[in-house]
CSV table of C-alpha atoms in Angstrom, one decimal:
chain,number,residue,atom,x,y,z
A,1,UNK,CA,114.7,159.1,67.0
A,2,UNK,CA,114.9,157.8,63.4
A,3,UNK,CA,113.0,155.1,61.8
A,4,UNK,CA,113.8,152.0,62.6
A,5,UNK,CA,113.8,149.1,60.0
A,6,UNK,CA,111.9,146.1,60.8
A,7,UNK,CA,114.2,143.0,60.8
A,8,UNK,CA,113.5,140.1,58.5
A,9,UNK,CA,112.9,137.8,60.8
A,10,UNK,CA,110.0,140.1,62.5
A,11,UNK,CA,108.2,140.2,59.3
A,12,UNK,CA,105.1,138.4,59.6
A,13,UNK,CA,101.3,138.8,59.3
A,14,UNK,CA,99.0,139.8,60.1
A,15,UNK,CA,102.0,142.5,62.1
A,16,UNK,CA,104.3,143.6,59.4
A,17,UNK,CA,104.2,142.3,55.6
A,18,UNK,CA,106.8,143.1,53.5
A,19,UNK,CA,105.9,146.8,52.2
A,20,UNK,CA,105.5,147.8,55.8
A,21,UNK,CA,109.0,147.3,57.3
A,22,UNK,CA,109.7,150.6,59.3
A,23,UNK,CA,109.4,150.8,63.0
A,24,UNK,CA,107.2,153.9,64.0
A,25,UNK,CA,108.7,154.6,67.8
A,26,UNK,CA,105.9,156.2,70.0
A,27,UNK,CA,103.5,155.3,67.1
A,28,UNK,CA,101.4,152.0,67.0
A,29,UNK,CA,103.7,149.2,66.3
A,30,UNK,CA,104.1,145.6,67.4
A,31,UNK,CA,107.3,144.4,69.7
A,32,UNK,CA,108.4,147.7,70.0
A,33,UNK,CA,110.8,146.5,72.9
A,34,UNK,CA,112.0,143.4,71.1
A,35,UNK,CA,112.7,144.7,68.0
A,36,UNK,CA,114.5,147.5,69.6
A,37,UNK,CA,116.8,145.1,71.3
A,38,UNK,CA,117.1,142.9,68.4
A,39,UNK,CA,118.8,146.0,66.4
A,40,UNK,CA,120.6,148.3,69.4
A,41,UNK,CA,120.6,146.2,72.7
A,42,UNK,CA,120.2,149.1,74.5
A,43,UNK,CA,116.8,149.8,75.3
A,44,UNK,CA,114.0,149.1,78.4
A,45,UNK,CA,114.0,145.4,78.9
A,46,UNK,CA,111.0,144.3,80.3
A,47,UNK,CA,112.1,140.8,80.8
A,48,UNK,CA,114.3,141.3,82.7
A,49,UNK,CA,112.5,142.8,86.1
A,50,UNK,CA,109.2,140.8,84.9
A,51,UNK,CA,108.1,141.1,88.8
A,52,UNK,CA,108.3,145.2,88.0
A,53,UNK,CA,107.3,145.1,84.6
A,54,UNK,CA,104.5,143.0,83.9
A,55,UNK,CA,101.5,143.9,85.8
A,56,UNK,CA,101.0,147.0,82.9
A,57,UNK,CA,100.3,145.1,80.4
A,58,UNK,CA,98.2,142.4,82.3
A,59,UNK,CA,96.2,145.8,83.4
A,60,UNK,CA,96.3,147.2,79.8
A,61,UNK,CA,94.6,144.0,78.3
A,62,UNK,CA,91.7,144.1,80.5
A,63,UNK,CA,91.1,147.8,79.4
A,64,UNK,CA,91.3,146.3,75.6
A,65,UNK,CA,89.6,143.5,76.6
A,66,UNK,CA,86.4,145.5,77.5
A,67,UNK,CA,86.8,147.5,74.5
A,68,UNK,CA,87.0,144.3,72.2
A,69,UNK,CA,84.0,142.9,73.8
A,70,UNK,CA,82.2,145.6,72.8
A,71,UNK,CA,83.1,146.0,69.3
A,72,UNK,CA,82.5,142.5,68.7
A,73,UNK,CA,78.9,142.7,70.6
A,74,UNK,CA,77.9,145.8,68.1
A,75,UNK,CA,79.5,142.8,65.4
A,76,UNK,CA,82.3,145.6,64.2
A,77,UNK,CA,85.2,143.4,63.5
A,78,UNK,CA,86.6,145.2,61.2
A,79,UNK,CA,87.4,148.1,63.6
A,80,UNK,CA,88.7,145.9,66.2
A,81,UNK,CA,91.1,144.2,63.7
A,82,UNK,CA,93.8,146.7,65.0
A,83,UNK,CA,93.3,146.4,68.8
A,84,UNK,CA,93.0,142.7,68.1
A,85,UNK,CA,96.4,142.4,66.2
A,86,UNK,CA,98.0,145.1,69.1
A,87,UNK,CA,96.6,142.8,72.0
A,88,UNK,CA,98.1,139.6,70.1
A,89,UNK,CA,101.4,141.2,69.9
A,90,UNK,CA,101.1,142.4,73.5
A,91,UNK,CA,100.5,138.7,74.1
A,92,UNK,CA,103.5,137.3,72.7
A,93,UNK,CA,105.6,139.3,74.0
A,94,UNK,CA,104.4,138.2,77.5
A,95,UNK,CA,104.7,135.2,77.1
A,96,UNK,CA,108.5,135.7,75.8
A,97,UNK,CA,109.1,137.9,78.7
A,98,UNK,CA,107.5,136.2,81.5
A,99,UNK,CA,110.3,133.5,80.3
A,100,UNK,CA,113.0,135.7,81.0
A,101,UNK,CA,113.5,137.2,77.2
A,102,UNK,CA,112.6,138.8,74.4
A,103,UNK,CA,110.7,137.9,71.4
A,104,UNK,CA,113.3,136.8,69.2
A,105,UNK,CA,111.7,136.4,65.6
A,106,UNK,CA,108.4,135.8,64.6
A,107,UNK,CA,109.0,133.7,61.5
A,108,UNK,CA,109.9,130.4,63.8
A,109,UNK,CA,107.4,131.2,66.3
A,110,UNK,CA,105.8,127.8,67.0
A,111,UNK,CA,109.4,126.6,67.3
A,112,UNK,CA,110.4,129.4,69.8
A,113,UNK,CA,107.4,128.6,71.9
A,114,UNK,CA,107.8,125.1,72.2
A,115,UNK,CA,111.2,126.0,73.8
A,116,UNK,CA,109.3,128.5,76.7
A,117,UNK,CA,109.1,126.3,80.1
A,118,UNK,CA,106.4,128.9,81.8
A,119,UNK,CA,103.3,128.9,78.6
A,120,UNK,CA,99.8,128.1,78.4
A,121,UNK,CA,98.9,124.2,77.0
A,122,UNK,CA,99.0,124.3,73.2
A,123,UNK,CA,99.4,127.6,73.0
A,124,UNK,CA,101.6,127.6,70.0
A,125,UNK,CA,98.6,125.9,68.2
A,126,UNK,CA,95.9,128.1,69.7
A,127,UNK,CA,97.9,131.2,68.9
A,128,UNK,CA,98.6,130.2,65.1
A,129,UNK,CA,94.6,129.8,65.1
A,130,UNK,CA,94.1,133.5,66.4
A,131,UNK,CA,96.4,135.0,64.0
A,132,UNK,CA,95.0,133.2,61.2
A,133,UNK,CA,91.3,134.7,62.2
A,134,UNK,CA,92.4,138.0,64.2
A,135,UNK,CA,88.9,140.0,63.8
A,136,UNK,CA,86.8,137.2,64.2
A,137,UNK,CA,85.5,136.2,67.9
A,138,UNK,CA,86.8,133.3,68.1
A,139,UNK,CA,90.0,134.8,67.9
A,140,UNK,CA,88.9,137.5,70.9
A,141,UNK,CA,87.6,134.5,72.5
A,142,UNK,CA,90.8,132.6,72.2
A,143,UNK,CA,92.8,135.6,73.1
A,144,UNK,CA,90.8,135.9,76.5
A,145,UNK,CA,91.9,132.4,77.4
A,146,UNK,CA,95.2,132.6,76.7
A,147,UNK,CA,95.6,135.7,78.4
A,148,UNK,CA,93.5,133.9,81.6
A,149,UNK,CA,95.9,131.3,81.5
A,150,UNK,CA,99.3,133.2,81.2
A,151,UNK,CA,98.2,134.5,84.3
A,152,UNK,CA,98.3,131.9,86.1
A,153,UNK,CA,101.6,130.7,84.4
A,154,UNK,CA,102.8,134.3,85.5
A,155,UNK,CA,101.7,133.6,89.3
A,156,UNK,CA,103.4,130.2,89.3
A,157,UNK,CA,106.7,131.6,88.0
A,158,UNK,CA,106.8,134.1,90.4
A,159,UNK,CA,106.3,132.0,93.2
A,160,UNK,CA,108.7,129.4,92.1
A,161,UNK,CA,111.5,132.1,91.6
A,162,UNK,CA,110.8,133.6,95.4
A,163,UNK,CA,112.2,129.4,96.6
């Protein structure tokens, strides 16, 4: 498969700048999924089976979880910059998806999240503060919460869409 160019409205740090605009498929990139539908619409969308599709990723985070935890006990936050900015993006695109869509564009973020009914309290707010500081452990910190408490949004919506 060929490159794929990062829309405009997905660039955004810390995930893409501006000299870094080309999609790597089956290499380390952020909203693979999203992007993908953004420029085709034909691709796996996760957020649309959520029941099917989410439990991966929950599972995934607690194996970068653990590894996270231990970089930033050995106080190596420089090498867990990059699982920290892949586990963000892994975030947001949960939270989109356990909402029943894809991330949309990154450069109205706050705005887009204010419009998701199933999200954890302030999370637009606590999110801008982890992406602002994404290899310090606050961030990790914050992350852990966030993904704690999208759980428990994810339970909820499941059990209000079995009614």
């Amino acid at each position: 498969m060929l490159p794929i160019e990062v829309p405009s409205h997905f660039i955004c740090e810390p995930f893409y700048s501006k000299e870094d605009r080309v999609l790597e498929v089956g290499g380390k990139n952020y909203f693979a999924y999203d992007i993908l539908y953004d420029v085709h619409k034909e691709t796996k969308t996760p957020w649309r089976d959520v029941q099917k599709n989410i439990r991966p990723f929950f599972e995934k985070w607690e194996t970068q979880r653990e590894e996270l935890y231990t970089l930033f006990s050995l106080r190596k936050a420089k090498e867990a910059a990059p699982c920290m900015k892949q586990a963000a993006a892994m975030y947001i695109s949960l939270l989109f998806w356990i909402n029943g869509q894809p991330v949309r564009r990154l450069n109205r973020l706050q705005e887009d999240i204010a419009d998701l009914t199933y999200k954890p309290i302030n999370c637009a707010e606590r999110l801008m503060f982890l992406l602002q500081r994404v290899s310090s452990y606050q961030a990790y910190i914050q992350l852990t919460e966030l993904f704690n408490e999208l759980r428990k949004q994810y339970a909820k919506m499941l059990i209000l869409h079995k009614k």
